């Protein structure tokens, strides 16, 4: 089953006098349960593609179906609901909220989903346990190592049981050991049936995926 | 799918507690503003209480007075007096009246008992005077209808008069002399007391003049003591719950009719008098109100700026929240609640500060200030509204952030 299907995605950025075409007709299909790496040099459009796949941005033209739903024409608020329910983000620089403890950080998507405090706490503890951080619940992100922080971010990404996990250079700020741990967690999540999408320029990271999608000048070059 | 208010308050509390210095700075203007509002309200409240007390001492708020119109040009003829027939007619025509007292007054009368004498204002009145002016008796009784009908030689003494003439002796049943008439003392009134603020010329008991009066039946006064006197003023007390201004208009029309259109008399109500008294205090209210408004405005502008800085500083956090599913509304509420928490906290401090300085202000301005429970609600409402008004801009800005740009912010 297709979890992601884009047809002729075009994204233009209006920079005053010049218009920049970041995506120039992207057709991409990703099946449920796939582990896909999106690769490309900087400026290739891979970040733009990730933002659109992650419903943080909308294409200028073209259609994007997520889980069978056309999301490319949705309003800001509708997209917020889609992000909350179907997408888990893992960022290069973790993007945890520094003044909240890690339990509260992981509860964040559940809060916006409208779950009660009790349910949130229960689910967040369970997920943090699965990434090996159950003894750090009350710690602030600043008290954790980079690898631990990224594990918190992964916990936050998957706590809502999303349709896809979208990771943007997830090992970019980590040493090789911690990076390896993170990739192992990704592989485990993949084995458990999650759809994983990693955006990276690191070939070693991309090699862990089932499939590598190369993007260059706003177009997909090699789709197999 | 919405973030609850309790959640926003929780987030707000965390924000406030992690940014203590910023919060304190933000609070300052609000504290000052709310403090001033407390003072304004205490002034207004104090004024109300004082004037009300003053009016009550003099017979309450449902009182209407018919007296000479000082603006009338009496050289055009006419005299500001009523005949007894006119008085009776007026009484019979007026509706909703609880008490009705026509009176004559003889200033500078000398009342004598044995070898003591006292200069007094001798009043010829109806029994209703007791109700109209809310007199209580120290001893004995007040003038009754029999006294009026029979022109009885009886007199009721003000407390100061009784004290001066009788010292420690019991005045009841004793005869005093007024204008060569022997009058039996049937009652002594309780003294009226109302302390004016300050220590100027009008300090002390401003109602003392009332304690220096003596009261006789109106009929006795005109028939025996001083035949030249005519009724020159009438006091009316309106039945509780009845429309005072309606009775006042009715009285105006009747008096004008009796006097064939000549504006010889002025009809005034105690309520109007109270409005006049309040007006004289309005300047203090205005000054403190302005101070309050300026403080709140300055405080509000500071808040807007600090919240704008806060939104800028927390752009990434907002980006993260939007990325994990916060809608514009959630972000808006979060920042608005936070701002309102800060300003309400300022309001609470302002309430304490306001109560603390009430005595100082009262002493300095020499006026009565009085705290009231409703002031606290007003102060909280004002401080929360300040947060709402000055926080909505930054909160709106935060809610409209582009998550992609927000996440790339350092």
Coordinates of C-alpha atoms in Angstrom, one line a residue:
Chain A
X1 CA 0.0 0.0 0.0
X2 CA 1.2 3.5 -0.9
X3 CA 1.7 5.6 2.2
X4 CA 3.2 8.5 0.2
X5 CA 2.5 9.4 -3.4
X6 CA 3.5 12.7 -4.9
X7 CA 2.6 13.7 -8.5
X8 CA 4.5 16.5 -10.2
X9 CA 5.5 18.4 -7.1
X10 CA 6.8 21.9 -7.9
X11 CA 7.9 24.4 -5.3
X12 CA 8.9 27.9 -6.1
X13 CA 10.4 30.4 -3.7
X14 CA 9.8 34.0 -4.4
X15 CA 13.0 35.9 -3.3
X16 CA 11.8 39.4 -4.4
X17 CA 13.1 39.8 -8.0
X18 CA 14.2 36.2 -8.5
X19 CA 12.1 33.1 -8.4
X20 CA 13.9 30.0 -7.3
X21 CA 12.5 26.6 -8.2
X22 CA 13.4 24.3 -5.4
X23 CA 11.4 21.3 -6.6
X24 CA 10.8 20.8 -10.3
X25 CA 8.3 18.0 -10.8
X26 CA 8.9 15.4 -8.1
X27 CA 7.0 12.1 -8.5
X28 CA 7.7 9.8 -5.5
X29 CA 6.0 6.8 -4.2
X30 CA 6.8 5.2 -0.8
X31 CA 5.1 2.0 0.3
X32 CA 4.0 1.3 3.9
X33 CA 6.8 -0.2 5.9
X34 CA 9.5 0.9 3.6
X35 CA 12.8 2.4 4.9
X36 CA 13.8 5.1 2.4
X37 CA 16.8 7.4 2.3
X38 CA 16.6 10.7 0.4
X39 CA 20.0 11.8 -0.6
X40 CA 21.3 14.9 -2.4
X41 CA 23.8 17.7 -2.1
X42 CA 22.9 20.9 -0.3
X43 CA 20.7 23.0 -2.5
X44 CA 19.3 20.0 -4.3
X45 CA 15.8 20.5 -2.8
X46 CA 15.9 17.6 -0.4
X47 CA 15.0 19.8 2.6
X48 CA 12.1 21.3 0.7
X49 CA 10.9 17.9 -0.3
X50 CA 11.2 16.8 3.4
X51 CA 9.2 19.8 4.5
X52 CA 6.4 19.1 2.0
X53 CA 6.3 15.3 2.9
X54 CA 6.3 16.3 6.5
X55 CA 3.3 18.7 5.9
X56 CA 5.3 21.7 7.2
X57 CA 5.0 23.3 3.8
X58 CA 2.7 23.0 0.8
X59 CA 3.8 22.6 -2.9
X60 CA 3.3 25.4 -5.4
X61 CA 1.9 22.9 -7.8
X62 CA 1.3 19.2 -7.9
X63 CA -0.5 16.7 -5.6
X64 CA 0.6 15.0 -2.5
X65 CA -1.3 12.0 -1.1
X66 CA -0.5 10.9 2.4
X67 CA -2.1 7.7 3.5
X68 CA -4.6 8.1 0.7
X69 CA -5.6 11.6 1.6
X70 CA -4.8 14.6 -0.6
X71 CA -2.9 16.9 1.8
X72 CA -1.3 19.3 -0.7
X73 CA -4.3 21.6 -0.7
X74 CA -5.0 21.6 3.0
X75 CA -5.2 24.6 5.3
X76 CA -2.7 25.4 8.0
X77 CA -4.8 24.0 10.8
X78 CA -5.7 20.8 8.9
X79 CA -2.0 20.3 8.2
X80 CA -1.3 20.7 12.0
X81 CA -3.8 17.9 12.7
X82 CA -2.2 15.7 10.0
X83 CA 1.3 16.3 11.4
X84 CA 0.1 15.5 14.9
X85 CA -1.5 12.3 13.9
X86 CA 0.6 10.9 11.0
X87 CA 4.1 12.3 11.1
X88 CA 6.9 12.0 13.6
X89 CA 9.9 14.3 13.1
X90 CA 13.5 13.6 14.1
X91 CA 15.7 16.7 13.5
X92 CA 19.5 17.0 13.2
X93 CA 19.6 19.4 16.2
X94 CA 17.0 17.4 18.2
X95 CA 14.7 20.4 18.8
X96 CA 13.7 19.5 22.3
X97 CA 12.2 22.2 24.5
X98 CA 15.0 23.0 27.0
X99 CA 12.9 24.1 30.0
X100 CA 10.7 20.9 29.9
X101 CA 11.9 17.6 31.3
X102 CA 12.1 14.8 28.8
X103 CA 8.9 13.2 29.9
X104 CA 7.1 16.5 29.1
X105 CA 9.0 16.8 25.9
X106 CA 7.7 13.4 24.8
X107 CA 4.2 14.2 25.9
X108 CA 4.1 17.3 23.7
X109 CA 2.4 15.7 20.6
X110 CA 0.0 13.9 22.9
X111 CA -1.0 17.2 24.5
X112 CA -1.9 18.7 21.2
X113 CA -3.7 15.5 20.3
X114 CA -5.9 16.3 23.3
X115 CA -5.0 13.3 25.6
X116 CA -5.5 13.6 29.3
X117 CA -2.5 14.1 31.5
X118 CA -2.7 10.5 32.8
X119 CA -2.8 8.9 29.4
X120 CA 0.0 11.1 28.1
X121 CA 2.3 10.3 31.0
X122 CA 1.5 6.5 30.6
X123 CA 2.3 6.5 26.9
X124 CA 5.4 8.7 27.1
X125 CA 6.9 6.6 29.9
X126 CA 6.3 3.5 27.8
X127 CA 8.0 4.9 24.8
X128 CA 10.9 6.4 26.8
X129 CA 11.4 2.9 28.3
X130 CA 11.6 1.4 24.8
X131 CA 14.5 3.8 23.9
X132 CA 16.2 3.0 27.2
X133 CA 15.6 6.3 29.0
X134 CA 13.2 5.4 31.7
X135 CA 15.7 6.4 34.4
X136 CA 16.0 10.0 33.0
X137 CA 12.3 11.1 33.0
X138 CA 12.7 14.2 35.1
X139 CA 16.0 15.3 33.5
X140 CA 16.1 18.4 31.3
X141 CA 17.5 17.9 27.8
X142 CA 20.6 20.0 28.8
X143 CA 21.5 17.3 31.3
X144 CA 21.7 14.6 28.6
X145 CA 24.3 13.5 26.0
X146 CA 23.7 14.1 22.3
X147 CA 22.8 10.5 21.7
X148 CA 20.4 10.5 24.6
X149 CA 18.8 13.7 23.4
X150 CA 18.2 12.2 20.0
X151 CA 16.7 9.1 21.6
X152 CA 14.2 11.5 23.4
X153 CA 13.5 13.1 20.0
X154 CA 12.8 9.7 18.5
X155 CA 10.5 8.9 21.4
X156 CA 8.6 12.1 20.8
X157 CA 8.4 11.3 17.1
X158 CA 6.9 7.8 17.6
X159 CA 4.8 8.4 20.7
X160 CA 1.7 9.2 18.6
X161 CA 2.1 6.0 16.5
X162 CA 2.6 8.0 13.3
X163 CA 2.2 6.7 9.7
X164 CA 5.7 7.8 8.9
X165 CA 8.9 8.8 10.8
X166 CA 10.7 11.6 9.0
X167 CA 14.3 12.1 10.1
X168 CA 16.5 15.0 8.8
X169 CA 20.2 14.2 9.2
X170 CA 19.5 12.4 12.5
X171 CA 23.1 11.5 13.1
X172 CA 24.6 14.8 11.8
X173 CA 25.3 16.2 15.3
X174 CA 26.4 12.9 16.9
X175 CA 29.7 11.0 17.2
X176 CA 29.8 7.7 15.3
X177 CA 28.9 5.5 18.3
X178 CA 25.8 7.4 19.3
X179 CA 25.0 7.7 15.6
X180 CA 25.2 4.0 15.3
X181 CA 22.9 3.5 18.2
X182 CA 20.3 5.9 16.6
X183 CA 20.4 4.0 13.3
X184 CA 19.9 0.7 15.2
X185 CA 16.8 2.1 16.8
X186 CA 15.6 3.2 13.3
X187 CA 16.2 -0.3 12.0
X188 CA 14.4 -1.8 14.9
X189 CA 11.4 0.6 14.3
X190 CA 11.5 -0.5 10.6
X191 CA 11.4 -4.1 11.6
X192 CA 8.4 -3.4 13.7
X193 CA 6.6 -2.2 10.6
X194 CA 7.1 1.6 10.7
X195 CA 7.7 3.6 7.6
X196 CA 11.0 5.3 7.9
X197 CA 12.3 8.2 5.8
X198 CA 15.8 9.6 6.4
X199 CA 17.0 12.7 4.6
X200 CA 20.9 12.6 4.6
X201 CA 23.9 13.4 2.6
X202 CA 25.9 10.6 4.4
X203 CA 26.2 7.6 2.2
X204 CA 27.0 5.3 5.1
X205 CA 23.7 6.3 6.8
X206 CA 21.8 6.0 3.5
X207 CA 23.2 2.5 3.1
X208 CA 21.0 1.2 6.0
X209 CA 17.9 2.0 4.0
X210 CA 16.0 -0.4 1.7
X211 CA 16.0 2.2 -1.0
X212 CA 17.9 5.3 -1.8
X213 CA 16.2 8.3 -3.6
X214 CA 18.7 10.7 -5.2
X215 CA 17.5 14.2 -5.7
X216 CA 19.4 16.7 -7.8
X217 CA 18.3 20.2 -8.9
X218 CA 14.8 19.6 -7.7
X219 CA 14.3 16.3 -9.6
X220 CA 14.6 12.7 -8.5
X221 CA 17.4 11.1 -10.5
X222 CA 17.4 7.5 -9.4
X223 CA 14.3 5.9 -8.1
X224 CA 15.2 2.3 -7.4
Chain B
X1 CA -8.2 18.3 19.5
X2 CA -7.2 21.3 21.4
X3 CA -4.9 22.2 24.1
X4 CA -6.8 23.0 27.3
X5 CA -6.7 26.2 29.2
X6 CA -5.3 24.4 32.2
X7 CA -2.5 23.2 29.9
X8 CA -1.8 26.8 28.8
X9 CA -1.8 28.0 32.3
X10 CA 0.7 25.2 33.2
X11 CA 3.0 26.1 30.3
X12 CA 2.6 29.8 31.3
X13 CA 3.6 29.1 34.9
X14 CA 6.7 27.3 33.7
X15 CA 7.6 30.1 31.4
X16 CA 7.1 32.7 34.2
X17 CA 9.1 30.8 36.7
X18 CA 12.1 30.2 34.3
X19 CA 12.2 33.9 33.4
X20 CA 12.0 35.5 36.8
X21 CA 13.9 38.8 36.1
X22 CA 12.0 39.4 32.9
X23 CA 8.7 38.7 34.6
X24 CA 9.6 41.1 37.5
X25 CA 10.5 43.9 35.0
X26 CA 7.2 43.3 33.1
X27 CA 5.3 43.4 36.4
X28 CA 6.4 46.8 37.5
X29 CA 4.1 49.0 35.4
X30 CA 1.2 46.8 36.1
X31 CA 1.8 46.8 39.8
X32 CA 1.9 50.6 39.7
X33 CA -1.2 50.9 37.6
X34 CA -3.2 48.5 39.7
X35 CA -2.0 50.2 42.8
X36 CA -3.3 53.5 41.5
X37 CA -6.6 51.9 40.6
X38 CA -6.9 50.7 44.1
X39 CA -6.4 54.2 45.4
X40 CA -9.0 55.6 42.9
X41 CA -11.5 53.0 44.0
X42 CA -10.8 53.6 47.6
X43 CA -11.3 57.4 47.1
X44 CA -14.6 56.9 45.3
X45 CA -15.7 54.4 47.9
X46 CA -14.6 56.5 50.8
X47 CA -16.4 59.5 49.3
X48 CA -19.5 57.5 48.8
X49 CA -19.4 56.2 52.3
X50 CA -18.7 59.7 53.8
X51 CA -21.4 61.5 51.8
X52 CA -23.9 58.7 52.4
X53 CA -23.2 58.8 56.2
X54 CA -23.5 62.6 56.1
X55 CA -26.8 62.4 54.2
X56 CA -28.1 59.7 56.5
X57 CA -27.3 61.8 59.6
X58 CA -29.4 64.5 58.1
X59 CA -32.4 62.4 57.3
X60 CA -31.5 60.0 54.5
X61 CA -31.5 60.1 50.7
X62 CA -35.2 60.1 50.2
X63 CA -35.6 63.6 51.4
X64 CA -36.9 66.5 49.3
X65 CA -36.6 70.1 50.5
X66 CA -38.7 73.1 49.4
X67 CA -37.0 76.3 50.3
X68 CA -36.5 79.9 49.1
X69 CA -35.1 80.3 45.6
X70 CA -32.1 82.6 46.1
X71 CA -31.9 83.2 42.3
X72 CA -35.3 84.8 42.2
X73 CA -35.5 88.5 41.9
X74 CA -37.8 89.4 44.8
X75 CA -37.9 93.1 43.7
X76 CA -40.4 91.9 41.2
X77 CA -42.8 91.1 44.0
X78 CA -43.7 88.0 45.9
X79 CA -42.6 86.4 49.1
X80 CA -41.1 83.0 49.7
X81 CA -43.6 81.9 52.3
X82 CA -46.6 79.6 52.4
X83 CA -49.9 80.2 54.2
X84 CA -51.2 77.4 56.3
X85 CA -53.9 76.8 53.6
X86 CA -51.3 76.4 51.0
X87 CA -49.4 74.0 53.2
X88 CA -52.5 71.9 53.8
X89 CA -53.3 71.9 50.1
X90 CA -49.7 70.8 49.1
X91 CA -49.9 68.0 51.7
X92 CA -53.2 66.8 50.4
X93 CA -52.0 66.7 46.8
X94 CA -48.6 65.0 47.1
X95 CA -48.4 61.3 46.7
X96 CA -46.0 58.7 48.0
X97 CA -45.1 60.8 51.0
X98 CA -43.9 59.2 54.2
X99 CA -43.4 62.4 56.2
X100 CA -44.2 66.1 55.5
X101 CA -42.9 68.9 57.7
X102 CA -43.5 72.6 57.1
X103 CA -41.5 74.8 59.4
X104 CA -41.0 78.3 60.7
X105 CA -37.7 79.4 62.1
X106 CA -36.8 82.1 64.6
X107 CA -33.0 82.6 64.6
X108 CA -31.3 84.2 67.6
X109 CA -34.1 83.4 70.0
X110 CA -33.2 83.3 73.7
X111 CA -34.5 80.4 75.7
X112 CA -34.3 80.8 79.5
X113 CA -34.5 78.5 82.5
X114 CA -34.2 80.3 85.8
X115 CA -31.0 82.3 85.6
X116 CA -29.5 80.4 82.6
X117 CA -30.1 81.4 79.1
X118 CA -29.1 80.1 75.7
X119 CA -29.2 81.6 72.2
X120 CA -31.0 79.2 70.0
X121 CA -32.8 78.7 66.7
X122 CA -36.4 78.1 67.6
X123 CA -38.3 75.9 65.1
X124 CA -42.0 75.6 64.7
X125 CA -42.6 72.1 63.3
X126 CA -45.0 69.2 62.7
X127 CA -44.5 65.8 64.4
X128 CA -43.2 64.5 61.0
X129 CA -40.0 66.4 61.5
X130 CA -38.8 63.5 63.7
X131 CA -39.0 61.2 60.6
X132 CA -37.8 63.7 58.1
X133 CA -34.6 64.5 60.0
X134 CA -34.2 61.1 61.7
X135 CA -34.2 62.4 65.2
X136 CA -34.0 60.1 68.2
X137 CA -35.0 61.0 71.6
X138 CA -32.7 61.0 74.6
X139 CA -35.6 61.2 77.0
X140 CA -39.3 62.1 76.9
X141 CA -41.4 62.4 73.7
X142 CA -41.5 64.4 70.5
X143 CA -44.3 66.9 69.5
X144 CA -47.5 65.0 68.6
X145 CA -50.7 65.9 66.7
X146 CA -52.6 66.9 69.9
X147 CA -49.9 69.5 70.6
X148 CA -50.5 70.9 67.1
X149 CA -54.3 70.8 67.4
X150 CA -54.4 72.3 70.9
X151 CA -51.5 74.8 70.5
X152 CA -49.9 73.2 73.5
X153 CA -47.1 75.1 75.3
X154 CA -44.5 72.4 74.9
X155 CA -40.9 72.3 73.7
X156 CA -38.4 69.7 72.7
X157 CA -34.7 70.6 73.4
X158 CA -31.6 69.9 71.3
X159 CA -28.9 68.1 73.4
X160 CA -26.6 71.1 73.6
X161 CA -29.5 73.4 74.7
X162 CA -30.5 70.9 77.4
X163 CA -27.0 70.6 78.6
X164 CA -26.4 74.3 78.9
X165 CA -29.7 75.1 80.7
X166 CA -30.1 72.1 82.9
X167 CA -26.6 70.6 83.4
X168 CA -27.2 67.4 85.4
X169 CA -30.8 68.1 86.3
X170 CA -33.7 66.3 84.5
X171 CA -35.4 68.9 82.2
X172 CA -38.6 66.9 81.7
X173 CA -41.6 68.7 83.1
X174 CA -39.6 71.9 83.7
X175 CA -40.8 75.2 82.2
X176 CA -38.5 77.3 80.0
X177 CA -39.2 80.8 78.7
X178 CA -39.1 81.7 75.0
X179 CA -40.3 85.1 73.9
X180 CA -42.2 85.5 77.2
X181 CA -44.1 82.2 76.7
X182 CA -43.8 79.5 79.3
X183 CA -43.2 76.2 77.6
X184 CA -43.0 72.8 79.3
X185 CA -40.0 70.6 78.3
X186 CA -41.5 67.3 77.0
X187 CA -38.4 65.8 75.4
X188 CA -34.6 66.0 74.8
X189 CA -33.1 64.9 71.5
X190 CA -30.1 62.7 71.1
X191 CA -27.2 64.6 69.7
X192 CA -26.3 64.4 66.1
X193 CA -22.6 64.0 65.2
X194 CA -20.7 64.1 62.0
X195 CA -17.0 64.6 62.0
X196 CA -15.5 66.5 59.1
X197 CA -12.0 65.5 57.8
X198 CA -9.0 67.6 58.5
X199 CA -8.4 70.4 60.9
X200 CA -9.6 73.5 59.0
X201 CA -12.3 75.9 59.8
X202 CA -15.0 73.3 59.3
X203 CA -13.5 70.6 61.5
X204 CA -15.2 69.1 64.4
X205 CA -18.9 68.2 64.6
X206 CA -20.5 69.9 61.5
X207 CA -24.0 69.0 62.7
X208 CA -23.6 70.8 66.0
X209 CA -25.9 73.5 64.8
X210 CA -28.7 71.0 64.9
X211 CA -28.1 70.2 68.5
X212 CA -28.5 73.9 69.3
X213 CA -32.1 74.0 68.1
X214 CA -35.3 73.9 70.1
X215 CA -38.6 72.6 68.6
X216 CA -42.2 73.7 69.2
X217 CA -45.5 72.8 67.7
X218 CA -45.9 74.9 64.5
X219 CA -49.3 76.1 65.6
X220 CA -48.0 77.2 69.1
X221 CA -45.1 79.0 67.5
X222 CA -47.2 81.0 65.1
X223 CA -50.2 81.6 67.5
X224 CA -48.3 82.5 70.7
X225 CA -44.5 82.8 70.4
X226 CA -44.0 84.7 67.2
X227 CA -47.1 85.7 65.2
X228 CA -45.0 87.3 62.4
X229 CA -43.5 84.0 61.3
X230 CA -44.6 82.3 58.1
X231 CA -43.7 78.9 56.8
X232 CA -40.7 79.4 54.6
X233 CA -39.5 75.8 54.0
X234 CA -41.0 72.4 53.8
X235 CA -39.2 69.1 54.1
X236 CA -40.6 65.9 52.6
X237 CA -39.6 62.3 53.1
X238 CA -40.6 60.0 50.2
X239 CA -41.9 56.5 51.0
X240 CA -39.2 53.9 50.7
X241 CA -39.0 52.4 47.2
X242 CA -41.0 55.2 45.6
X243 CA -39.7 57.3 42.8
X244 CA -38.1 60.3 44.5
X245 CA -37.6 62.3 41.3
X246 CA -41.3 61.8 40.5
X247 CA -42.4 63.2 43.9
X248 CA -39.9 66.0 43.4
X249 CA -41.4 67.0 40.0
X250 CA -44.9 66.8 41.5
X251 CA -43.8 69.1 44.3
X252 CA -42.3 71.5 41.8
X253 CA -45.4 71.7 39.7
X254 CA -47.7 72.1 42.7
X255 CA -45.6 74.9 44.3
X256 CA -45.4 76.7 41.0
X257 CA -49.1 76.5 40.6
X258 CA -49.8 77.7 44.1
X259 CA -47.5 80.7 43.5
X260 CA -49.0 81.4 40.1
X261 CA -45.9 80.6 38.1
X262 CA -43.5 82.6 40.2
X263 CA -40.2 80.8 40.9
X264 CA -40.2 81.8 44.5
X265 CA -39.1 78.3 45.7
X266 CA -36.5 75.8 44.9
X267 CA -37.2 72.1 45.2
X268 CA -34.1 70.1 45.8
X269 CA -33.5 66.4 46.7
X270 CA -30.9 64.9 49.0
X271 CA -29.8 62.8 46.1
X272 CA -28.9 65.9 44.0
X273 CA -27.1 67.3 47.0
X274 CA -25.0 64.1 47.3
X275 CA -24.1 64.4 43.6
X276 CA -22.9 67.9 44.2
X277 CA -20.7 66.7 47.1
X278 CA -19.3 63.9 45.0
X279 CA -18.4 66.4 42.2
X280 CA -16.3 68.4 44.6
X281 CA -14.1 65.3 45.1
X282 CA -13.8 64.4 41.4
X283 CA -10.5 66.0 40.9
X284 CA -8.6 63.5 43.1
X285 CA -10.3 60.7 41.3
X286 CA -9.3 62.1 37.9
X287 CA -5.7 62.5 38.9
X288 CA -5.3 59.0 40.2
X289 CA -7.3 57.6 37.3
X290 CA -4.9 59.3 34.9
X291 CA -1.9 58.0 36.9
X292 CA -3.4 54.5 36.7
X293 CA -4.1 54.7 33.0
X294 CA -0.6 56.0 32.2
X295 CA 1.0 53.3 34.3
X296 CA -1.1 50.7 32.7
X297 CA -0.3 52.1 29.2
X298 CA 3.4 52.2 29.9
X299 CA 3.3 48.8 31.6
X300 CA 1.3 47.5 28.6
X301 CA 3.9 48.8 26.1
X302 CA 6.7 47.2 28.1
X303 CA 4.7 44.0 28.1
X304 CA 4.2 44.1 24.3
X305 CA 7.9 44.6 23.8
X306 CA 9.0 42.0 26.2
X307 CA 6.5 39.5 24.7
X308 CA 7.7 40.3 21.2
X309 CA 11.3 39.7 22.3
X310 CA 10.1 36.5 24.0
X311 CA 8.4 35.3 20.8
X312 CA 11.6 36.1 18.8
X313 CA 13.8 34.2 21.4
X314 CA 11.4 31.3 21.4
X315 CA 10.9 31.1 17.6
X316 CA 12.4 27.6 17.5
X317 CA 10.3 26.4 20.4
X318 CA 7.2 27.7 18.6
X319 CA 8.4 25.9 15.4
X320 CA 8.8 22.6 17.3
X321 CA 5.3 23.0 18.8
X322 CA 3.8 23.7 15.4
X323 CA 5.7 20.7 13.9
X324 CA 4.3 18.3 16.4
X325 CA 0.8 19.5 15.8
X326 CA 0.1 22.7 17.6
X327 CA -2.4 24.8 15.7
X328 CA -2.3 28.6 15.4
X329 CA -4.9 28.8 18.1
X330 CA -2.9 26.7 20.5
X331 CA 0.1 29.0 20.2
X332 CA -2.0 32.1 20.4
X333 CA -3.7 30.9 23.6
X334 CA -0.3 29.8 25.1
X335 CA 1.2 33.3 24.7
X336 CA -1.9 35.1 25.6
X337 CA -2.4 33.1 28.8
X338 CA 1.2 33.6 29.7
X339 CA 0.9 37.4 29.3
X340 CA -2.3 37.4 31.2
X341 CA -0.7 35.3 34.0
X342 CA 2.1 37.9 34.3
X343 CA -0.2 40.9 34.3
X344 CA -2.6 39.2 36.8
X345 CA 0.3 38.4 39.0
X346 CA 1.2 42.1 38.7
X347 CA -2.4 42.8 39.6
X348 CA -2.1 40.7 42.8
X349 CA 1.0 42.6 43.9
X350 CA -0.7 45.8 42.9
X351 CA -3.6 45.0 45.2
X352 CA -1.3 44.4 48.1
X353 CA 0.7 47.5 47.4
X354 CA -2.5 49.5 46.9
X355 CA -3.9 48.4 50.3
X356 CA -0.5 49.1 51.9
X357 CA -0.4 52.7 50.7
X358 CA -4.1 53.6 51.3
X359 CA -3.3 55.0 54.8
X360 CA -0.4 57.0 53.4
X361 CA -2.5 58.6 50.7
X362 CA -5.4 59.2 53.1
X363 CA -3.0 61.0 55.5
X364 CA -1.4 63.0 52.7
X365 CA -4.5 64.2 51.0
X366 CA -6.5 64.4 54.2
X367 CA -9.5 62.4 52.8
X368 CA -11.3 59.3 53.8
X369 CA -10.2 56.2 51.8
X370 CA -12.0 53.0 52.2
X371 CA -11.1 49.5 50.7
X372 CA -14.0 47.4 49.5
X373 CA -14.0 43.7 48.4
X374 CA -15.1 44.6 44.9
X375 CA -11.9 46.6 44.4
X376 CA -10.0 43.3 44.2
X377 CA -12.1 42.0 41.4
X378 CA -11.9 45.2 39.5
X379 CA -8.1 45.2 39.9
X380 CA -7.8 41.6 38.8
X381 CA -10.0 42.3 35.8
X382 CA -8.1 45.4 34.8
X383 CA -4.7 43.6 35.1
X384 CA -5.9 40.6 33.2
X385 CA -7.4 42.8 30.5
X386 CA -4.1 44.7 30.2
X387 CA -2.5 41.4 29.5
X388 CA -5.1 40.6 26.9
X389 CA -4.9 43.9 25.1
X390 CA -1.1 44.2 25.1
X391 CA -0.4 40.5 24.7
X392 CA -2.6 39.8 21.7
X393 CA -0.2 41.3 19.1
X394 CA 2.8 39.2 20.1
X395 CA 0.7 36.1 20.5
X396 CA -0.9 36.6 17.1
X397 CA 2.6 37.0 15.6
X398 CA 3.7 33.8 17.3
X399 CA 0.7 31.9 16.0
X400 CA 1.4 32.9 12.4
X401 CA 5.1 31.8 12.3
X402 CA 6.1 29.6 9.4
X403 CA 7.3 26.4 11.0
X404 CA 10.0 25.8 8.4
X405 CA 11.6 29.1 9.0
X406 CA 11.0 28.9 12.7
X407 CA 12.8 25.5 12.9
X408 CA 15.8 26.9 11.1
X409 CA 16.1 29.8 13.5
X410 CA 19.1 29.7 15.9

